[in-house]
PDB file of C-alpha atoms in Angstrom:
ATOM      1  CA  SER G  21       0.163   0.068  -0.019  1.00 80.00           C
ATOM      2  CA  ASP G  22       1.146   3.354  -0.750  1.00 84.00           C
ATOM      3  CA  PRO G  23       2.164   5.362   2.486  1.00 90.00           C
ATOM      4  CA  ARG G  24       1.778   8.659   0.696  1.00 93.00           C
ATOM      5  CA  ARG G  25      -0.989  10.880   2.233  1.00 94.00           C
ATOM      6  CA  ARG G  26      -1.887  14.451   1.814  1.00 95.00           C
ATOM      7  CA  VAL G  27      -0.119  16.372   4.404  1.00 95.00           C
ATOM      8  CA  ASP G  28       0.736  20.001   5.234  1.00 96.00           C
ATOM      9  CA  ALA G  29       4.395  20.550   4.711  1.00 96.00           C
ATOM     10  CA  ARG G  30       4.318  23.203   7.324  1.00 96.00           C
ATOM     11  CA  THR G  31       2.964  21.044   9.870  1.00 96.00           C
ATOM     12  CA  LEU G  32       5.891  18.396   9.230  1.00 96.00           C
ATOM     13  CA  LEU G  33       8.354  21.465   9.568  1.00 97.00           C
ATOM     14  CA  GLU G  34       6.674  22.593  12.701  1.00 97.00           C
ATOM     15  CA  ALA G  35       7.495  19.125  14.429  1.00 97.00           C
ATOM     16  CA  THR G  36      11.050  19.084  12.954  1.00 97.00           C
ATOM     17  CA  VAL G  37      11.802  22.509  14.332  1.00 98.00           C
ATOM     18  CA  GLU G  38      10.404  21.781  17.672  1.00 97.00           C
ATOM     19  CA  SER G  39      12.353  18.733  17.993  1.00 97.00           C
ATOM     20  CA  PHE G  40      15.591  20.633  17.343  1.00 97.00           C
ATOM     21  CA  LEU G  41      14.932  23.781  19.617  1.00 97.00           C
ATOM     22  CA  PRO G  42      16.750  22.138  22.312  1.00 97.00           C
ATOM     23  CA  ALA G  43      19.957  21.593  20.471  1.00 96.00           C
ATOM     24  CA  ALA G  44      19.893  25.026  18.766  1.00 97.00           C
ATOM     25  CA  SER G  45      19.295  26.842  22.234  1.00 97.00           C
ATOM     26  CA  ALA G  46      22.131  24.610  23.873  1.00 96.00           C
ATOM     27  CA  GLY G  47      24.488  25.901  20.863  1.00 95.00           C
ATOM     28  CA  ASP G  48      23.048  29.504  21.178  1.00 97.00           C
ATOM     29  CA  VAL G  49      21.531  29.295  17.591  1.00 98.00           C
ATOM     30  CA  LEU G  50      18.345  30.889  16.778  1.00 98.00           C
ATOM     31  CA  LEU G  51      16.029  28.376  15.152  1.00 98.00           C
ATOM     32  CA  THR G  52      13.089  30.144  13.484  1.00 98.00           C
ATOM     33  CA  LEU G  53      10.243  28.686  11.191  1.00 98.00           C
ATOM     34  CA  LEU G  54       8.771  31.841   9.335  1.00 97.00           C
ATOM     35  CA  PRO G  55       5.073  32.033   9.317  1.00 95.00           C
ATOM     36  CA  GLY G  56       3.275  31.487   5.998  1.00 94.00           C
ATOM     37  CA  PRO G  57       0.317  29.630   4.278  1.00 93.00           C
ATOM     38  CA  PRO G  58      -0.494  25.876   4.418  1.00 94.00           C
ATOM     39  CA  VAL G  59       1.560  23.929   2.096  1.00 96.00           C
ATOM     40  CA  PRO G  60      -0.377  20.964   0.982  1.00 96.00           C
ATOM     41  CA  ILE G  61       1.678  17.902  -0.430  1.00 97.00           C
ATOM     42  CA  THR G  62       1.359  14.153  -1.004  1.00 95.00           C
ATOM     43  CA  ALA G  63       4.014  12.689   0.852  1.00 95.00           C
ATOM     44  CA  ASP G  64       5.277   9.636   2.778  1.00 96.00           C
ATOM     45  CA  ALA G  65       5.212  11.944   6.147  1.00 95.00           C
ATOM     46  CA  PHE G  66       7.705   9.441   7.767  1.00 94.00           C
ATOM     47  CA  ARG G  67      10.280   9.408   5.052  1.00 94.00           C
ATOM     48  CA  LEU G  68      10.123  13.374   4.422  1.00 95.00           C
ATOM     49  CA  ARG G  69      10.308  13.801   8.118  1.00 95.00           C
ATOM     50  CA  GLN G  70      13.692  12.027   7.731  1.00 93.00           C
ATOM     51  CA  VAL G  71      14.883  14.707   5.232  1.00 95.00           C
ATOM     52  CA  LEU G  72      13.617  17.715   7.049  1.00 96.00           C
ATOM     53  CA  ASP G  73      15.043  16.254  10.330  1.00 95.00           C
ATOM     54  CA  ASN G  74      18.541  15.664   8.581  1.00 93.00           C
ATOM     55  CA  VAL G  75      18.598  18.989   6.845  1.00 95.00           C
ATOM     56  CA  VAL G  76      17.471  21.044   9.942  1.00 96.00           C
ATOM     57  CA  SER G  77      19.921  18.695  12.198  1.00 94.00           C
ATOM     58  CA  ASN G  78      23.052  19.686   9.697  1.00 92.00           C
ATOM     59  CA  ALA G  79      22.182  23.404   9.691  1.00 95.00           C
ATOM     60  CA  VAL G  80      21.860  23.583  13.536  1.00 95.00           C
ATOM     61  CA  LYS G  81      25.067  21.448  13.964  1.00 92.00           C
ATOM     62  CA  TYR G  82      27.393  23.461  11.579  1.00 92.00           C
ATOM     63  CA  THR G  83      26.122  26.970  12.790  1.00 94.00           C
ATOM     64  CA  PRO G  84      28.302  28.630  15.270  1.00 94.00           C
ATOM     65  CA  ARG G  85      27.272  30.272  18.347  1.00 95.00           C
ATOM     66  CA  ALA G  86      24.970  33.450  17.952  1.00 96.00           C
ATOM     67  CA  GLY G  87      24.202  32.199  14.290  1.00 97.00           C
ATOM     68  CA  SER G  88      20.862  31.646  13.039  1.00 98.00           C
ATOM     69  CA  VAL G  89      18.766  28.757  10.963  1.00 98.00           C
ATOM     70  CA  THR G  90      15.623  30.149   9.268  1.00 98.00           C
ATOM     71  CA  VAL G  91      13.180  27.751   7.858  1.00 98.00           C
ATOM     72  CA  THR G  92      10.455  28.704   5.409  1.00 97.00           C
ATOM     73  CA  ALA G  93       7.685  26.912   3.720  1.00 97.00           C
ATOM     74  CA  ASP G  94       5.853  28.643   0.744  1.00 96.00           C
ATOM     75  CA  ARG G  95       4.105  28.099  -2.447  1.00 96.00           C
ATOM     76  CA  ASP G  96       5.464  28.996  -5.877  1.00 96.00           C
ATOM     77  CA  GLY G  97       3.068  28.233  -8.588  1.00 94.00           C
ATOM     78  CA  THR G  98       2.409  24.371  -8.537  1.00 95.00           C
ATOM     79  CA  ASP G  99       5.305  23.870  -6.343  1.00 96.00           C
ATOM     80  CA  ALA G 100       5.915  23.729  -2.378  1.00 97.00           C
ATOM     81  CA  VAL G 101       9.409  25.127  -1.786  1.00 98.00           C
ATOM     82  CA  ILE G 102      10.621  24.585   1.619  1.00 98.00           C
ATOM     83  CA  THR G 103      14.252  26.487   2.504  1.00 98.00           C
ATOM     84  CA  VAL G 104      16.539  25.919   5.531  1.00 98.00           C
ATOM     85  CA  THR G 105      19.057  28.676   5.607  1.00 98.00           C
ATOM     86  CA  ASP G 106      21.813  28.774   8.143  1.00 97.00           C
ATOM     87  CA  THR G 107      24.757  31.265   8.876  1.00 96.00           C
ATOM     88  CA  GLY G 108      26.946  28.333   9.313  1.00 93.00           C
ATOM     89  CA  ILE G 109      30.652  27.278   8.254  1.00 92.00           C
ATOM     90  CA  GLY G 110      29.347  26.817   4.632  1.00 92.00           C
ATOM     91  CA  ILE G 111      30.776  24.253   1.929  1.00 92.00           C
ATOM     92  CA  SER G 112      33.458  25.349  -0.721  1.00 91.00           C
ATOM     93  CA  ALA G 113      32.479  25.507  -4.371  1.00 89.00           C
ATOM     94  CA  ARG G 114      34.782  22.493  -4.742  1.00 89.00           C
ATOM     95  CA  ASP G 115      33.125  20.278  -2.300  1.00 89.00           C
ATOM     96  CA  LEU G 116      29.386  21.379  -3.175  1.00 89.00           C
ATOM     97  CA  PRO G 117      28.773  18.910  -6.071  1.00 85.00           C
ATOM     98  CA  LEU G 118      30.081  15.793  -4.003  1.00 87.00           C
ATOM     99  CA  VAL G 119      27.698  16.329  -0.894  1.00 88.00           C
ATOM    100  CA  PHE G 120      25.091  14.053  -2.324  1.00 87.00           C
ATOM    101  CA  GLU G 121      27.791  11.197  -2.566  1.00 85.00           C
ATOM    102  CA  ASP G 122      27.487   8.582   0.327  1.00 80.00           C
ATOM    103  CA  TYR G 123      30.059   9.212   3.018  1.00 75.00           C
ATOM    104  CA  PHE G 124      31.276  12.399   1.525  1.00 80.00           C
ATOM    105  CA  ARG G 125      32.149  15.048   4.149  1.00 82.00           C
ATOM    106  CA  ALA G 126      33.035  18.605   3.105  1.00 83.00           C
ATOM    107  CA  GLU G 127      36.360  19.737   4.168  1.00 86.00           C
ATOM    108  CA  THR G 128      34.799  22.329   6.145  1.00 83.00           C
ATOM    109  CA  ALA G 129      32.909  19.789   8.166  1.00 85.00           C
ATOM    110  CA  ARG G 130      35.849  17.747   8.777  1.00 84.00           C
ATOM    111  CA  ASP G 131      37.890  20.629  10.046  1.00 86.00           C
ATOM    112  CA  SER G 132      35.157  21.446  12.359  1.00 84.00           C
ATOM    113  CA  GLY G 133      35.680  18.489  14.458  1.00 82.00           C
ATOM    114  CA  ILE G 134      31.882  18.001  14.419  1.00 80.00           C
ATOM    115  CA  PRO G 135      31.287  14.106  14.151  1.00 78.00           C
ATOM    116  CA  GLY G 136      29.236  12.894  11.214  1.00 77.00           C
ATOM    117  CA  THR G 137      28.944  10.151   8.641  1.00 68.00           C
ATOM    118  CA  GLY G 138      28.246  11.945   5.490  1.00 68.00           C
ATOM    119  CA  LEU G 139      25.625   9.664   4.705  1.00 66.00           C
ATOM    120  CA  GLY G 140      22.669  12.184   5.267  1.00 85.00           C
ATOM    121  CA  MET G 141      22.362  14.255   1.871  1.00 90.00           C
ATOM    122  CA  GLY G 142      22.504  11.483  -0.606  1.00 90.00           C
ATOM    123  CA  ILE G 143      19.717   9.746   1.274  1.00 91.00           C
ATOM    124  CA  SER G 144      17.842  12.865   1.767  1.00 94.00           C
ATOM    125  CA  ARG G 145      18.063  13.709  -2.104  1.00 93.00           C
ATOM    126  CA  ALA G 146      16.848  10.145  -2.948  1.00 94.00           C
ATOM    127  CA  ILE G 147      13.749  10.390  -0.730  1.00 95.00           C
ATOM    128  CA  VAL G 148      12.984  13.917  -2.254  1.00 96.00           C
ATOM    129  CA  GLU G 149      13.492  12.582  -5.872  1.00 95.00           C
ATOM    130  CA  GLU G 150      11.147   9.639  -4.841  1.00 95.00           C
ATOM    131  CA  HIS G 151       8.507  12.398  -4.164  1.00 95.00           C
ATOM    132  CA  ALA G 152       8.977  13.809  -7.638  1.00 96.00           C
ATOM    133  CA  GLY G 153      10.947  16.769  -6.154  1.00 97.00           C
ATOM    134  CA  SER G 154      14.505  18.306  -6.284  1.00 97.00           C
ATOM    135  CA  LEU G 155      16.888  19.224  -3.357  1.00 95.00           C
ATOM    136  CA  THR G 156      19.402  21.862  -4.118  1.00 94.00           C
ATOM    137  CA  ILE G 157      22.157  23.616  -2.104  1.00 94.00           C
ATOM    138  CA  ARG G 158      23.748  27.062  -2.236  1.00 95.00           C
ATOM    139  CA  SER G 159      26.555  27.784  -0.221  1.00 94.00           C
ATOM    140  CA  LYS G 160      29.576  30.056   0.709  1.00 92.00           C
ATOM    141  CA  PRO G 161      32.391  29.128   3.256  1.00 90.00           C
ATOM    142  CA  GLY G 162      32.060  31.241   6.179  1.00 90.00           C
ATOM    143  CA  ALA G 163      28.761  32.758   5.294  1.00 92.00           C
ATOM    144  CA  GLY G 164      26.282  29.871   5.458  1.00 95.00           C
ATOM    145  CA  THR G 165      24.261  27.450   3.423  1.00 95.00           C
ATOM    146  CA  THR G 166      20.733  27.550   1.967  1.00 97.00           C
ATOM    147  CA  ILE G 167      19.124  24.061   1.263  1.00 96.00           C
ATOM    148  CA  SER G 168      15.874  24.155  -1.105  1.00 97.00           C
ATOM    149  CA  LEU G 169      13.467  21.496  -1.318  1.00 97.00           C
ATOM    150  CA  ARG G 170      10.900  21.533  -4.108  1.00 97.00           C
ATOM    151  CA  LEU G 171       7.990  19.164  -4.358  1.00 97.00           C
ATOM    152  CA  PRO G 172       4.697  19.174  -6.140  1.00 96.00           C
ATOM    153  CA  LEU G 173       1.748  20.736  -4.350  1.00 96.00           C
ATOM    154  CA  SER G 174      -1.200  18.377  -3.845  1.00 94.00           C
ATOM    155  CA  ALA G 175      -4.033  19.145  -6.124  1.00 83.00           C
ATOM    156  CA  PRO G 176      -6.897  20.835  -4.670  1.00 76.00           C
ATOM    157  CA  GLU G 177      -9.148  18.521  -2.861  1.00 66.00           C
ATOM    158  CA  GLU G 178     -12.343  17.119  -4.575  1.00 57.00           C
ATOM    159  CA  VAL G 179     -15.322  18.537  -2.949  1.00 55.00           C
TER     160      VAL G 179
END
């Protein structure tokens, strides 16, 4: 049976942000979900939560004290767009294309002394692609990273 159901991406994000608030506050990082409209998508909520948890967890983990992680969910035409923007250590242009390879860790991540397996982003992108979506990263060393997830919005419900 297909585990996909109509869900509000914002509700999933609220749960993710809620679960990382303690880690963020322990690291003196301001973690915020900006207000916005409901964003209905058809998704396997469990798998998508894994992606959101992974992306937000990385953002919090690699953002130094007094930094911020800002999460948004919005609609863009027929797409849902989720962004996670951090003021963290960033990823070099050389490392950026390799981020989705299994076990790859950016030099900035290795140098940070923060533990990690490098498994998350490859799996995250695979899950997003299973949802007919895309996951992209823009980053600048020392200035932070923005991760964008695009997923098809659910068709309006039949009345």
